[in-house]
């Protein structure tokens, strides 16, 4: 029994060293103590072997020690093999022929249909949920400032219940007022600015605040062009002083909205040189190619950066377009 306790002691010591020293030296020390533990337990096991099978005592100890030491590698190899099998089974072999798809079945970029909260919009539109549930949804999204929340508010503005309509209208109005307050604050800062740098910072803020009104679909359709023009106005004022990747990216988005596709692609690619992340730029470029019906370029764009697959929202789009020939 003492040999068994010694073996357990050295095995625990090996694990302790591996946890404390997470480097190559720690791995070497782990296998040294693991081998000692295997040797001790082998000496105990050899005594249990019948004499007629235990003629070469040292050879049996050596064989069992090697077997125990290498068994851990067998476990690693088996685990990797199982992982590879599961990964291969998950890969889809379906090839999509984009030219034969119906236009309504084609994929839109970069919108993801299964984002958090978006699934509630269909039941809301069909009026299938109770008033209490609608109030809970409004309360949940009341402090959110994103397109999903705005979509829900707009659905519920047309609800039959007066309380629901008022709550939805109040939430939309709050978002508009928040942006208007930010615009007024930026205008006051601009009046007090003395240096070109301070003025440029104010121009940048104003460009983004005005862009929120049409990008988040908060403005009426008649005022959309007004907010786009105001955004471009402050972008041009900013560009007279300095260059910035975020401003270039925003200008590229506006060119895309205005159907100026070639200019938009040029600006979006230029924004990458200023440090804008590819997972922001490439989906917009892919959407432009989709509008131009250049489907092969969509595939090339999305496959040009492996990190796009690491983005939770973009992975489904990249994965689907990998199969499109």
XYZ file of C-alpha atoms in Angstrom:
325
model
C 0.000 0.000 0.000
C 2.914 2.352 0.712
C 3.975 2.203 -2.963
C 0.471 3.188 -4.037
C 0.504 6.199 -1.711
C 3.943 7.188 -3.000
C 2.699 6.915 -6.582
C -0.320 9.110 -5.804
C 1.969 11.631 -4.079
C 4.283 11.950 -7.104
C 1.308 12.145 -9.494
C -0.217 15.006 -7.486
C 3.196 16.663 -7.343
C 3.440 16.444 -11.140
C 0.024 18.074 -11.578
C 0.930 20.789 -9.052
C 4.102 21.705 -10.958
C 2.178 21.809 -14.236
C -0.412 24.188 -12.763
C 2.164 26.442 -11.088
C 4.597 26.632 -14.006
C 2.733 26.954 -17.281
C 5.787 26.733 -19.520
C 7.982 24.125 -21.214
C 9.993 23.503 -18.034
C 6.762 22.796 -16.186
C 5.857 20.162 -18.789
C 9.272 18.476 -18.415
C 8.963 18.409 -14.611
C 5.430 17.022 -14.967
C 6.613 14.068 -17.066
C 9.571 13.415 -14.724
C 7.304 13.073 -11.691
C 4.691 11.231 -13.756
C 7.373 8.720 -14.816
C 8.496 8.256 -11.186
C 4.879 7.644 -10.146
C 4.496 5.150 -13.013
C 7.700 3.345 -11.947
C 6.518 3.007 -8.336
C 3.078 1.718 -9.290
C 4.698 -0.668 -11.798
C 6.843 -2.156 -9.026
C 3.676 -2.757 -7.014
C 1.823 -4.294 -9.978
C 4.654 -6.680 -10.876
C 4.316 -8.393 -7.497
C 0.732 -9.310 -8.370
C 1.733 -11.084 -11.593
C 1.849 -14.907 -11.219
C 5.390 -16.346 -11.076
C 5.044 -18.273 -14.329
C 4.485 -14.943 -16.161
C 7.006 -13.019 -14.112
C 10.285 -14.660 -15.076
C 11.959 -11.381 -16.092
C 11.110 -9.082 -13.202
C 12.948 -5.954 -14.454
C 11.585 -6.267 -17.999
C 8.014 -6.385 -16.685
C 8.605 -3.292 -14.542
C 10.082 -1.476 -17.551
C 7.169 -2.473 -19.819
C 4.463 -1.394 -17.336
C 6.296 1.881 -16.600
C 6.515 2.772 -20.299
C 2.867 1.823 -20.783
C 1.716 4.028 -17.886
C 3.909 6.932 -18.974
C 2.749 6.878 -22.590
C -0.920 6.281 -21.798
C -1.394 10.018 -21.303
C -0.303 10.613 -24.940
C -2.849 8.049 -26.132
C -5.551 10.051 -24.345
C -4.422 13.276 -26.025
C -4.336 11.677 -29.480
C -7.786 10.140 -28.983
C -9.212 13.509 -27.884
C -7.775 15.306 -30.929
C -9.089 12.578 -33.234
C -12.611 12.858 -31.790
C -12.508 16.670 -32.160
C -11.484 16.370 -35.820
C -14.359 13.936 -36.499
C -16.936 16.287 -34.952
C -15.545 19.314 -36.814
C -15.723 17.487 -40.147
C -19.299 16.394 -39.495
C -20.333 19.981 -38.807
C -19.025 21.230 -42.156
C -21.709 21.604 -44.762
C -21.060 20.306 -48.252
C -23.955 22.253 -49.776
C -22.990 24.440 -52.738
C -25.321 27.355 -53.347
C -25.887 28.481 -56.936
C -26.582 32.140 -56.358
C -27.779 32.887 -59.882
C -30.636 30.369 -59.602
C -31.939 31.649 -56.251
C -35.055 33.737 -56.041
C -34.261 37.372 -55.230
C -36.319 37.137 -52.024
C -34.294 34.147 -50.846
C -30.938 35.850 -51.263
C -28.863 36.832 -48.295
C -28.697 40.407 -47.068
C -25.548 41.987 -45.652
C -24.631 42.570 -42.903
C -27.961 41.977 -41.127
C -28.269 38.837 -38.966
C -31.787 37.535 -38.511
C -31.238 35.818 -35.165
C -29.770 38.559 -33.026
C -30.966 39.004 -29.460
C -34.429 40.524 -29.303
C -35.156 40.494 -33.018
C -37.210 37.319 -32.785
C -39.949 39.129 -30.869
C -40.851 41.411 -33.780
C -42.945 38.870 -35.702
C -45.269 38.057 -32.768
C -45.510 41.802 -32.072
C -46.526 42.548 -35.646
C -49.114 39.771 -35.600
C -50.443 40.915 -32.201
C -50.053 37.439 -30.705
C -48.757 38.421 -27.272
C -50.469 39.929 -24.264
C -50.322 43.518 -23.075
C -48.291 42.574 -19.987
C -45.674 40.890 -22.156
C -45.496 43.915 -24.456
C -44.961 46.192 -21.461
C -42.171 43.927 -20.227
C -40.537 44.042 -23.674
C -40.785 47.834 -23.748
C -39.319 48.065 -20.268
C -36.481 45.717 -21.254
C -35.534 47.755 -24.343
C -36.419 51.196 -22.955
C -32.782 52.102 -22.241
C -31.333 50.507 -25.381
C -30.008 52.658 -28.223
C -29.850 50.265 -31.172
C -31.766 49.346 -34.322
C -33.507 46.354 -32.726
C -34.976 48.485 -29.931
C -36.107 51.117 -32.448
C -37.737 48.441 -34.615
C -39.705 47.186 -31.593
C -40.777 50.720 -30.628
C -41.983 51.388 -34.180
C -43.984 48.152 -34.228
C -45.692 49.012 -30.958
C -46.430 52.631 -31.889
C -49.184 51.191 -34.110
C -50.550 48.923 -31.358
C -54.274 48.916 -30.558
C -53.677 49.642 -26.888
C -53.293 53.339 -26.023
C -50.874 52.712 -23.156
C -48.590 50.624 -25.385
C -48.649 53.303 -28.098
C -47.814 56.067 -25.624
C -44.974 54.078 -24.041
C -43.504 53.285 -27.480
C -43.796 56.885 -28.642
C -42.156 58.078 -25.427
C -39.234 55.664 -25.953
C -38.705 56.840 -29.543
C -38.987 60.446 -28.468
C -36.400 59.866 -25.729
C -33.887 58.570 -28.279
C -34.431 61.575 -30.543
C -34.147 63.997 -27.628
C -30.923 62.360 -26.439
C -29.341 62.850 -29.857
C -30.645 66.433 -30.107
C -29.138 67.209 -26.691
C -25.794 65.832 -27.831
C -25.976 67.942 -31.003
C -26.705 71.087 -28.968
C -23.864 70.333 -26.554
C -21.459 69.812 -29.467
C -22.598 73.090 -31.037
C -21.925 74.908 -27.750
C -18.475 73.311 -27.568
C -17.839 74.430 -31.152
C -18.705 78.036 -30.273
C -16.194 77.943 -27.408
C -13.457 76.139 -29.383
C -10.366 78.232 -30.066
C -7.929 75.847 -31.779
C -8.340 73.944 -35.032
C -7.978 70.670 -33.147
C -10.855 71.514 -30.771
C -13.035 72.551 -33.708
C -12.200 69.337 -35.580
C -13.242 67.251 -32.565
C -16.581 69.086 -32.501
C -17.047 68.535 -36.255
C -16.455 64.812 -35.743
C -19.011 64.611 -32.931
C -21.612 66.497 -34.969
C -21.042 64.281 -38.015
C -21.722 61.148 -35.983
C -24.680 62.602 -34.074
C -26.413 63.632 -37.307
C -25.637 60.224 -38.840
C -27.429 58.452 -35.974
C -30.698 60.031 -37.102
C -30.711 58.231 -40.461
C -28.573 55.167 -39.654
C -30.851 54.257 -36.740
C -33.936 55.262 -38.776
C -35.055 57.762 -36.153
C -35.804 60.548 -38.613
C -38.820 60.796 -40.878
C -38.216 59.732 -44.468
C -38.624 63.326 -45.690
C -35.783 64.492 -43.413
C -33.394 61.659 -44.229
C -31.551 63.555 -46.971
C -31.294 66.593 -44.701
C -29.449 64.602 -42.025
C -27.217 62.959 -44.651
C -26.277 66.390 -46.030
C -25.566 67.727 -42.531
C -23.363 64.712 -41.809
C -21.376 65.244 -45.015
C -21.090 68.955 -44.237
C -19.345 68.295 -40.921
C -17.276 65.474 -42.422
C -15.873 67.903 -45.001
C -15.140 70.507 -42.307
C -13.307 67.863 -40.286
C -11.272 66.723 -43.316
C -9.967 70.255 -43.816
C -8.047 69.891 -40.542
C -7.140 66.208 -40.166
C -7.767 62.633 -41.314
C -9.483 59.960 -39.241
C -10.427 56.341 -39.947
C -13.859 56.579 -38.323
C -14.782 59.629 -40.405
C -13.546 57.969 -43.613
C -15.583 54.856 -42.776
C -18.693 56.974 -42.116
C -18.234 58.785 -45.432
C -17.938 55.407 -47.159
C -21.229 54.294 -45.589
C -22.943 57.452 -46.836
C -21.590 56.911 -50.362
C -23.025 53.394 -50.210
C -26.423 54.781 -49.159
C -26.250 57.186 -52.106
C -25.403 54.305 -54.482
C -21.938 55.725 -55.184
C -20.481 52.233 -54.999
C -16.969 52.725 -56.389
C -16.309 55.735 -54.158
C -17.698 53.842 -51.168
C -15.378 50.859 -51.742
C -12.382 53.172 -52.105
C -13.192 54.992 -48.845
C -13.907 51.800 -46.914
C -10.614 50.226 -47.992
C -8.842 53.448 -47.082
C -10.344 53.372 -43.584
C -8.554 50.056 -42.968
C -5.217 51.882 -43.218
C -6.329 54.056 -40.298
C -6.970 51.063 -38.051
C -10.684 50.402 -38.569
C -11.434 46.720 -37.877
C -12.000 44.412 -40.831
C -15.180 42.986 -39.287
C -16.709 46.469 -39.660
C -15.419 47.199 -43.171
C -15.583 43.915 -45.096
C -19.306 43.203 -44.482
C -20.189 46.648 -45.876
C -17.960 46.065 -48.917
C -19.591 42.652 -49.369
C -23.021 44.282 -49.260
C -21.930 46.744 -51.946
C -20.839 43.863 -54.187
C -24.189 42.222 -53.495
C -25.980 45.336 -54.743
C -23.724 45.305 -57.820
C -24.450 41.559 -58.301
C -20.732 40.749 -58.228
C -21.194 37.611 -56.146
C -17.716 36.151 -56.603
C -16.214 39.310 -55.091
C -18.451 38.853 -52.042
C -16.899 35.449 -51.463
C -13.376 36.793 -51.997
C -13.981 39.697 -49.598
C -15.391 37.577 -46.781
C -12.665 34.942 -47.165
C -9.842 37.496 -47.230
C -9.655 37.691 -43.434
C -9.946 34.605 -41.221
C -10.760 36.744 -38.155
C -14.248 37.397 -39.585
C -15.137 33.835 -38.591
C -14.301 34.662 -34.987
C -17.019 37.318 -34.896
C -20.263 35.884 -33.491
C -22.562 37.886 -35.775
C -20.546 37.486 -38.981
C -19.718 33.770 -38.769
C -23.040 32.530 -40.291
C -22.671 34.868 -43.282
C -19.026 33.946 -43.924
C -19.797 30.241 -43.526
C -22.669 30.341 -46.033
C -20.738 32.272 -48.672
C -17.824 29.841 -48.438
C -20.017 27.285 -50.199
C -21.117 29.627 -52.980
C -19.271 29.019 -56.241
